[in-house]
Amino acid sequence: MPLIAFTVLAVFVVAGIGGYVFVKRFVQARVDLIHRTVHGARSVGAGSVKAPNGDLLALDAEVSAWAGSKRSEVLELRERERFRREFIGNLAHELRTPTFSIQGYILTLLEGGLEDPKVNRKFLERASSGTERMVRIIEDLDLITQLESGVIGIAAEPMDLRKLVQEMMDDLRIPAQQRRVTLHNAMQDEVLVHADRDRLAQVLLNLLNNAIHYGKEGGSCTVRAFDIGEQVLVEVEDNGPGIAAEHLPRLFERFYRVGKSRARNEGGTGLGLSIVKHIIESHGGTIAVKSTEGQGTTFSFTLPAAR
Ligand code: ADP
């Protein structure tokens, strides 16, 4: 009996010691693995390439590629968000001026001005011109949106640029005379381009209008065209005060203005050049500006030539 008891006890003791050693080794192995993994992950996180095994290297490459693509997505979203915020801010700013002026005139009329024949008509006319300004901003924005989204396409056909330039100059005779600006069409012969007549008319109107209003009083504006193979290069040059170099890169942005108060007083929406750029680009052309302060400004754009 004591022998049996001793044997059983001995078996338990040996089994216990064996079990303990086995469990200890097993756990230690797992702990080691966890340590190696954590160390490897830290190396990857720190940008080190000394990952302890192939899996971690592959993981490193995958995570880096994912992080790279997310980083550029985030940058793009941030840029869009900045643009959206700036755009809404500009739009609110642009609409505020005419809205407040309309509100002011209407309130004055309601508070007794309506019965005063000296002011009633004048105030109504001013409120009406504020409304016209708002309509101009909305129409210009609508046009840009439609051009951008491709809702209004370009119906290009062969047409004579020289003739269209002349028509636009004739249309602008009165504002040009008011500022004593001489408009000069330097094209001697027919210049055939492949363009949408109405859209191109708008381009010329905006550029000529700017030359008249921002150019020199008593100055001049000349339109030229050059055959450059597949394309025609058109230049609209004035001898006005010019634009400082720091403004040139942003000139075609929506609502961007150089002489802020002056441009607003003259009724510009700050969208004219943005529209011009959209129209030229939807014809497959490009537009550029060069200017020297005190000497003048030249806008040049290309259009497909028609043969
Ligand atoms: P706006 O509706 O104010 O005329 P534009 O987009 O047509 O808007 O022009 C943007 C700004 O560029 C104008 O406010 C003006 O300051 C400047 N600008 C445009 N054309 C000329 C020019 N020929 N000479 C000098 N400044 C110009």
Short mmCIF file of C-alpha atoms and ligand atoms in Angstrom, two decimals:
data_model
loop_
_atom_site.label_atom_id
_atom_site.label_comp_id
_atom_site.label_asym_id
_atom_site.label_seq_id
_atom_site.Cartn_x
_atom_site.Cartn_y
_atom_site.Cartn_z
CA MET A 1 0.00 0.00 0.00
CA PRO A 2 2.69 2.57 0.92
CA LEU A 3 4.51 1.59 -2.30
CA ILE A 4 1.40 2.25 -4.36
CA ALA A 5 0.86 5.54 -2.60
CA PHE A 6 4.48 6.52 -3.15
CA THR A 7 4.28 5.56 -6.83
CA VAL A 8 1.11 7.60 -7.35
CA LEU A 9 2.66 10.54 -5.57
CA ALA A 10 5.83 10.23 -7.64
CA VAL A 11 3.75 10.15 -10.86
CA PHE A 12 1.89 13.30 -9.80
CA VAL A 13 5.10 15.11 -8.91
CA VAL A 14 6.81 14.17 -12.20
CA ALA A 15 3.69 15.04 -14.20
CA GLY A 16 3.37 18.33 -12.33
CA ILE A 17 6.99 19.30 -12.95
CA GLY A 18 6.74 18.21 -16.62
CA GLY A 19 3.50 20.12 -17.09
CA TYR A 20 4.97 23.22 -15.48
CA VAL A 21 8.07 23.13 -17.70
CA PHE A 22 5.95 22.55 -20.80
CA VAL A 23 3.51 25.36 -20.03
CA LYS A 24 6.38 27.71 -19.12
CA ARG A 25 8.18 27.03 -22.42
CA PHE A 26 4.97 27.37 -24.41
CA VAL A 27 4.10 30.68 -22.80
CA GLN A 28 7.66 31.96 -23.17
CA ALA A 29 7.62 31.11 -26.87
CA ARG A 30 4.42 33.09 -27.29
CA VAL A 31 5.78 36.01 -25.30
CA ASP A 32 8.93 36.00 -27.48
CA LEU A 33 6.83 36.00 -30.61
CA ILE A 34 4.74 38.87 -29.33
CA HIS A 35 7.90 40.82 -28.44
CA ARG A 36 9.38 40.25 -31.90
CA THR A 37 6.13 41.27 -33.54
CA VAL A 38 5.77 44.42 -31.45
CA HIS A 39 9.41 45.31 -32.07
CA GLY A 40 8.92 44.74 -35.80
CA ALA A 41 5.79 46.84 -35.87
CA ARG A 42 7.64 49.65 -34.07
CA SER A 43 10.42 49.47 -36.63
CA VAL A 44 7.86 49.76 -39.41
CA GLY A 45 6.11 52.60 -37.64
CA ALA A 46 9.41 54.42 -37.29
CA GLY A 47 9.99 54.07 -41.01
CA SER A 48 12.78 51.53 -40.54
CA VAL A 49 13.19 48.83 -43.14
CA LYS A 50 14.65 46.41 -40.57
CA ALA A 51 11.47 44.42 -40.16
CA PRO A 52 12.21 41.06 -38.63
CA ASN A 53 10.45 38.93 -41.16
CA GLY A 54 9.03 38.87 -44.67
CA ASP A 55 5.45 39.28 -43.48
CA LEU A 56 6.23 42.54 -41.80
CA LEU A 57 8.07 43.81 -44.87
CA ALA A 58 5.03 43.03 -46.99
CA LEU A 59 2.80 44.66 -44.37
CA ASP A 60 5.10 47.67 -44.34
CA ALA A 61 4.83 48.05 -48.12
CA GLU A 62 1.06 47.66 -48.01
CA VAL A 63 0.60 50.18 -45.21
CA SER A 64 2.95 52.67 -46.90
CA ALA A 65 1.05 52.41 -50.20
CA TRP A 66 -2.29 52.82 -48.39
CA ALA A 67 -1.01 55.78 -46.36
CA GLY A 68 0.37 57.39 -49.54
CA SER A 69 -2.93 57.12 -51.36
CA LYS A 70 -4.89 58.40 -48.35
CA ARG A 71 -2.47 61.30 -47.92
CA SER A 72 -3.06 62.52 -51.49
CA GLU A 73 -6.83 62.01 -51.09
CA VAL A 74 -6.79 64.10 -47.92
CA LEU A 75 -4.73 66.83 -49.59
CA GLU A 76 -7.14 66.94 -52.53
CA LEU A 77 -10.17 67.09 -50.22
CA ARG A 78 -8.54 69.85 -48.18
CA GLU A 79 -7.84 71.83 -51.37
CA ARG A 80 -11.44 71.39 -52.55
CA GLU A 81 -12.70 72.43 -49.14
CA ARG A 82 -10.48 75.55 -49.20
CA PHE A 83 -11.74 76.40 -52.70
CA ARG A 84 -15.38 75.86 -51.65
CA ARG A 85 -15.01 78.02 -48.54
CA GLU A 86 -13.25 80.77 -50.47
CA PHE A 87 -15.85 80.62 -53.24
CA ILE A 88 -18.84 80.86 -50.86
CA GLY A 89 -17.10 83.67 -48.95
CA ASN A 90 -16.50 85.60 -52.19
CA LEU A 91 -20.03 85.02 -53.41
CA ALA A 92 -21.55 86.21 -50.12
CA HIS A 93 -19.28 89.26 -50.23
CA GLU A 94 -20.28 90.07 -53.82
CA LEU A 95 -24.01 89.72 -53.15
CA ARG A 96 -23.89 91.66 -49.89
CA THR A 97 -23.18 95.07 -51.51
CA PRO A 98 -26.14 95.16 -53.93
CA THR A 99 -28.47 93.48 -51.41
CA PHE A 100 -27.76 96.07 -48.71
CA SER A 101 -28.14 98.92 -51.14
CA ILE A 102 -31.49 97.62 -52.46
CA GLN A 103 -32.67 97.09 -48.87
CA GLY A 104 -31.60 100.62 -47.89
CA TYR A 105 -33.42 102.31 -50.77
CA ILE A 106 -36.61 100.29 -50.26
CA LEU A 107 -36.65 101.03 -46.53
CA THR A 108 -36.17 104.75 -47.17
CA LEU A 109 -39.04 104.68 -49.66
CA LEU A 110 -41.28 102.82 -47.20
CA GLU A 111 -40.45 105.27 -44.42
CA GLY A 112 -41.84 108.23 -46.34
CA GLY A 113 -39.55 108.58 -49.38
CA LEU A 114 -42.31 107.23 -51.62
CA GLU A 115 -44.34 110.41 -51.14
CA ASP A 116 -41.35 112.65 -51.83
CA PRO A 117 -41.18 113.27 -55.58
CA LYS A 118 -37.58 114.52 -55.24
CA VAL A 119 -36.23 111.12 -54.23
CA ASN A 120 -38.77 108.41 -55.03
CA ARG A 121 -37.82 107.88 -58.66
CA LYS A 122 -34.08 108.19 -57.98
CA PHE A 123 -34.21 105.62 -55.16
CA LEU A 124 -36.25 103.21 -57.24
CA GLU A 125 -33.70 103.51 -60.07
CA ARG A 126 -30.85 102.81 -57.65
CA ALA A 127 -32.64 99.79 -56.21
CA SER A 128 -33.21 98.61 -59.75
CA SER A 129 -29.51 98.93 -60.68
CA GLY A 130 -28.62 96.93 -57.53
CA THR A 131 -30.96 94.20 -58.76
CA GLU A 132 -29.36 94.30 -62.21
CA ARG A 133 -25.97 93.80 -60.62
CA MET A 134 -27.18 90.76 -58.70
CA VAL A 135 -28.71 89.34 -61.85
CA ARG A 136 -25.38 89.85 -63.69
CA ILE A 137 -23.47 87.96 -60.98
CA ILE A 138 -25.99 85.11 -61.01
CA GLU A 139 -26.00 84.89 -64.82
CA ASP A 140 -22.19 84.89 -64.99
CA LEU A 141 -21.98 82.18 -62.32
CA ASP A 142 -24.62 80.16 -64.08
CA LEU A 143 -22.69 80.41 -67.34
CA ILE A 144 -19.44 79.26 -65.69
CA THR A 145 -21.21 76.32 -64.05
CA GLN A 146 -22.80 75.30 -67.33
CA LEU A 147 -19.50 75.57 -69.20
CA GLU A 148 -17.71 73.58 -66.50
CA SER A 149 -20.29 70.81 -66.39
CA GLY A 150 -20.53 70.66 -70.18
CA VAL A 151 -24.27 71.47 -70.12
CA ILE A 152 -23.72 74.04 -72.82
CA GLY A 153 -21.45 72.64 -75.43
CA ILE A 154 -19.46 74.49 -78.02
CA ALA A 155 -21.11 74.63 -81.44
CA ALA A 156 -17.95 75.37 -83.39
CA GLU A 157 -18.04 76.17 -87.09
CA PRO A 158 -15.74 77.99 -89.52
CA MET A 159 -16.14 81.73 -89.09
CA ASP A 160 -14.39 84.99 -89.85
CA LEU A 161 -12.70 86.38 -86.74
CA ARG A 162 -12.00 89.75 -88.33
CA LYS A 163 -15.71 90.34 -88.97
CA LEU A 164 -16.71 89.33 -85.42
CA VAL A 165 -14.05 91.60 -83.88
CA GLN A 166 -15.39 94.49 -85.96
CA GLU A 167 -18.97 93.80 -84.84
CA MET A 168 -17.94 93.75 -81.17
CA MET A 169 -15.98 96.98 -81.58
CA ASP A 170 -19.05 98.60 -83.14
CA ASP A 171 -21.21 97.40 -80.23
CA LEU A 172 -18.78 99.00 -77.76
CA ARG A 173 -18.57 102.33 -79.59
CA ILE A 174 -20.48 104.26 -76.90
CA PRO A 175 -18.49 103.11 -73.80
CA ALA A 176 -15.28 103.51 -75.82
CA GLN A 177 -16.22 107.08 -76.75
CA GLN A 178 -17.09 107.82 -73.12
CA ARG A 179 -13.53 106.95 -72.11
CA ARG A 180 -12.08 108.25 -75.38
CA VAL A 181 -10.51 104.88 -76.13
CA THR A 182 -9.66 104.12 -79.77
CA LEU A 183 -10.47 100.54 -80.78
CA HIS A 184 -8.31 99.25 -83.62
CA ASN A 185 -8.91 96.07 -85.59
CA ALA A 186 -5.49 95.25 -87.09
CA MET A 187 -6.72 92.29 -89.20
CA GLN A 188 -6.47 93.22 -92.87
CA ASP A 189 -8.03 90.12 -94.37
CA GLU A 190 -10.46 87.43 -93.40
CA VAL A 191 -9.15 85.22 -90.53
CA LEU A 192 -10.91 81.85 -90.48
CA VAL A 193 -11.23 80.12 -87.13
CA HIS A 194 -13.22 77.13 -85.95
CA ALA A 195 -15.32 78.57 -83.12
CA ASP A 196 -18.73 79.02 -81.52
CA ARG A 197 -19.76 82.46 -82.69
CA ASP A 198 -21.81 83.50 -79.61
CA ARG A 199 -19.21 82.26 -77.14
CA LEU A 200 -16.34 83.89 -79.01
CA ALA A 201 -18.35 87.13 -79.14
CA GLN A 202 -18.52 86.97 -75.34
CA VAL A 203 -14.74 86.48 -75.09
CA LEU A 204 -14.08 89.50 -77.29
CA LEU A 205 -16.69 91.59 -75.50
CA ASN A 206 -15.19 90.85 -72.07
CA LEU A 207 -11.61 91.55 -73.17
CA LEU A 208 -12.49 94.72 -75.09
CA ASN A 209 -14.69 95.94 -72.24
CA ASN A 210 -11.83 95.42 -69.80
CA ALA A 211 -9.42 97.29 -72.10
CA ILE A 212 -11.89 100.20 -72.23
CA HIS A 213 -12.60 100.29 -68.49
CA TYR A 214 -9.23 99.37 -67.00
CA GLY A 215 -7.09 100.83 -69.80
CA LYS A 216 -6.00 104.43 -70.07
CA GLU A 217 -8.61 107.12 -70.57
CA GLY A 218 -7.84 108.48 -74.04
CA GLY A 219 -5.78 105.34 -74.77
CA SER A 220 -6.16 102.60 -77.36
CA CYS A 221 -6.82 98.90 -77.76
CA THR A 222 -5.67 96.82 -80.73
CA VAL A 223 -6.73 93.32 -81.76
CA ARG A 224 -4.32 91.29 -83.92
CA ALA A 225 -4.27 87.72 -85.22
CA PHE A 226 -1.33 85.52 -86.24
CA ASP A 227 -1.40 82.30 -88.22
CA ILE A 228 0.60 79.73 -86.20
CA GLY A 229 -0.19 76.61 -88.19
CA GLU A 230 -3.05 74.55 -86.79
CA GLN A 231 -4.00 77.46 -84.54
CA VAL A 232 -4.62 81.17 -84.77
CA LEU A 233 -3.06 83.34 -82.06
CA VAL A 234 -5.21 86.35 -81.12
CA GLU A 235 -3.89 89.31 -79.15
CA VAL A 236 -5.91 92.02 -77.41
CA GLU A 237 -3.49 94.77 -76.41
CA ASP A 238 -4.06 98.01 -74.52
CA ASN A 239 -1.73 100.80 -73.47
CA GLY A 240 -3.30 101.25 -70.03
CA PRO A 241 -1.73 101.32 -66.56
CA GLY A 242 -1.03 97.56 -66.67
CA ILE A 243 -1.26 94.96 -63.91
CA ALA A 244 1.41 94.30 -61.24
CA ALA A 245 3.19 90.95 -61.74
CA GLU A 246 1.98 89.50 -58.42
CA HIS A 247 -1.66 89.60 -59.64
CA LEU A 248 -1.12 87.90 -62.97
CA PRO A 249 -1.17 84.24 -61.81
CA ARG A 250 -4.58 84.71 -60.13
CA LEU A 251 -6.21 86.96 -62.73
CA PHE A 252 -8.39 84.22 -64.25
CA GLU A 253 -9.78 83.07 -60.89
CA ARG A 254 -13.43 83.70 -60.08
CA PHE A 255 -14.02 87.03 -58.32
CA TYR A 256 -10.34 87.96 -58.43
CA ARG A 257 -9.86 91.68 -58.84
CA VAL A 258 -6.86 93.93 -58.90
CA GLY A 259 -8.27 97.35 -58.08
CA LYS A 260 -11.09 96.06 -55.92
CA SER A 261 -13.17 99.16 -55.23
CA ARG A 262 -12.67 100.59 -58.70
CA ALA A 263 -13.76 97.44 -60.49
CA ARG A 264 -16.83 97.05 -58.29
CA ASN A 265 -17.86 100.66 -58.81
CA GLU A 266 -17.71 100.14 -62.54
CA GLY A 267 -20.09 97.22 -62.32
CA GLY A 268 -17.70 94.32 -63.03
CA THR A 269 -18.57 91.01 -61.42
CA GLY A 270 -14.97 89.74 -61.19
CA LEU A 271 -16.06 86.75 -63.28
CA GLY A 272 -15.34 88.08 -66.78
CA LEU A 273 -11.85 86.62 -67.23
CA SER A 274 -12.87 83.34 -65.64
CA ILE A 275 -15.62 83.02 -68.29
CA VAL A 276 -13.14 83.96 -71.04
CA LYS A 277 -10.73 81.23 -69.92
CA HIS A 278 -13.48 78.59 -69.78
CA ILE A 279 -14.70 79.44 -73.28
CA ILE A 280 -11.21 79.41 -74.81
CA GLU A 281 -10.33 76.13 -73.11
CA SER A 282 -13.56 74.52 -74.24
CA HIS A 283 -12.46 75.35 -77.79
CA GLY A 284 -9.23 73.48 -77.08
CA GLY A 285 -7.26 76.73 -76.89
CA THR A 286 -5.13 78.39 -74.21
CA ILE A 287 -5.07 81.91 -72.82
CA ALA A 288 -2.28 83.97 -71.29
CA VAL A 289 -1.69 87.50 -70.11
CA LYS A 290 1.40 89.67 -70.04
CA SER A 291 1.52 93.13 -68.61
CA THR A 292 3.99 95.86 -67.80
CA GLU A 293 3.00 98.46 -65.26
CA GLY A 294 2.74 101.87 -66.85
CA GLN A 295 2.84 100.43 -70.38
CA GLY A 296 -0.14 98.19 -70.90
CA THR A 297 -1.62 94.71 -70.93
CA THR A 298 -1.89 92.04 -73.63
CA PHE A 299 -4.24 89.07 -73.43
CA SER A 300 -3.40 86.39 -75.99
CA PHE A 301 -5.35 83.24 -76.77
CA THR A 302 -5.39 80.51 -79.37
CA LEU A 303 -8.23 79.08 -81.41
CA PRO A 304 -8.27 76.24 -83.93
CA ALA A 305 -7.74 77.55 -87.45
CA ALA A 306 -10.35 76.72 -90.11
CA ARG A 307 -9.15 76.09 -93.66
P1 ADP B 1 -14.35 92.41 -63.69
O1 ADP B 1 -15.73 91.96 -63.77
O2 ADP B 1 -13.96 92.99 -62.37
O3 ADP B 1 -13.95 93.26 -64.84
P2 ADP B 1 -12.57 90.41 -64.79
O4 ADP B 1 -12.48 88.96 -64.45
O5 ADP B 1 -12.98 90.76 -66.18
O6 ADP B 1 -13.54 91.03 -63.72
O7 ADP B 1 -11.18 91.08 -64.49
C1 ADP B 1 -10.53 90.83 -63.27
C2 ADP B 1 -9.67 92.02 -62.87
O8 ADP B 1 -8.54 92.09 -63.75
C3 ADP B 1 -10.36 93.36 -63.01
O9 ADP B 1 -11.09 93.67 -61.84
C4 ADP B 1 -9.21 94.30 -63.25
O10 ADP B 1 -8.70 94.72 -62.00
C5 ADP B 1 -8.16 93.44 -63.93
N1 ADP B 1 -8.06 93.69 -65.39
C6 ADP B 1 -8.68 92.99 -66.38
N2 ADP B 1 -8.35 93.44 -67.59
C7 ADP B 1 -7.48 94.46 -67.40
C8 ADP B 1 -6.76 95.33 -68.28
N3 ADP B 1 -6.87 95.25 -69.60
N4 ADP B 1 -5.93 96.24 -67.71
C9 ADP B 1 -5.81 96.31 -66.35
N5 ADP B 1 -6.46 95.52 -65.47
C10 ADP B 1 -7.29 94.61 -65.98
#
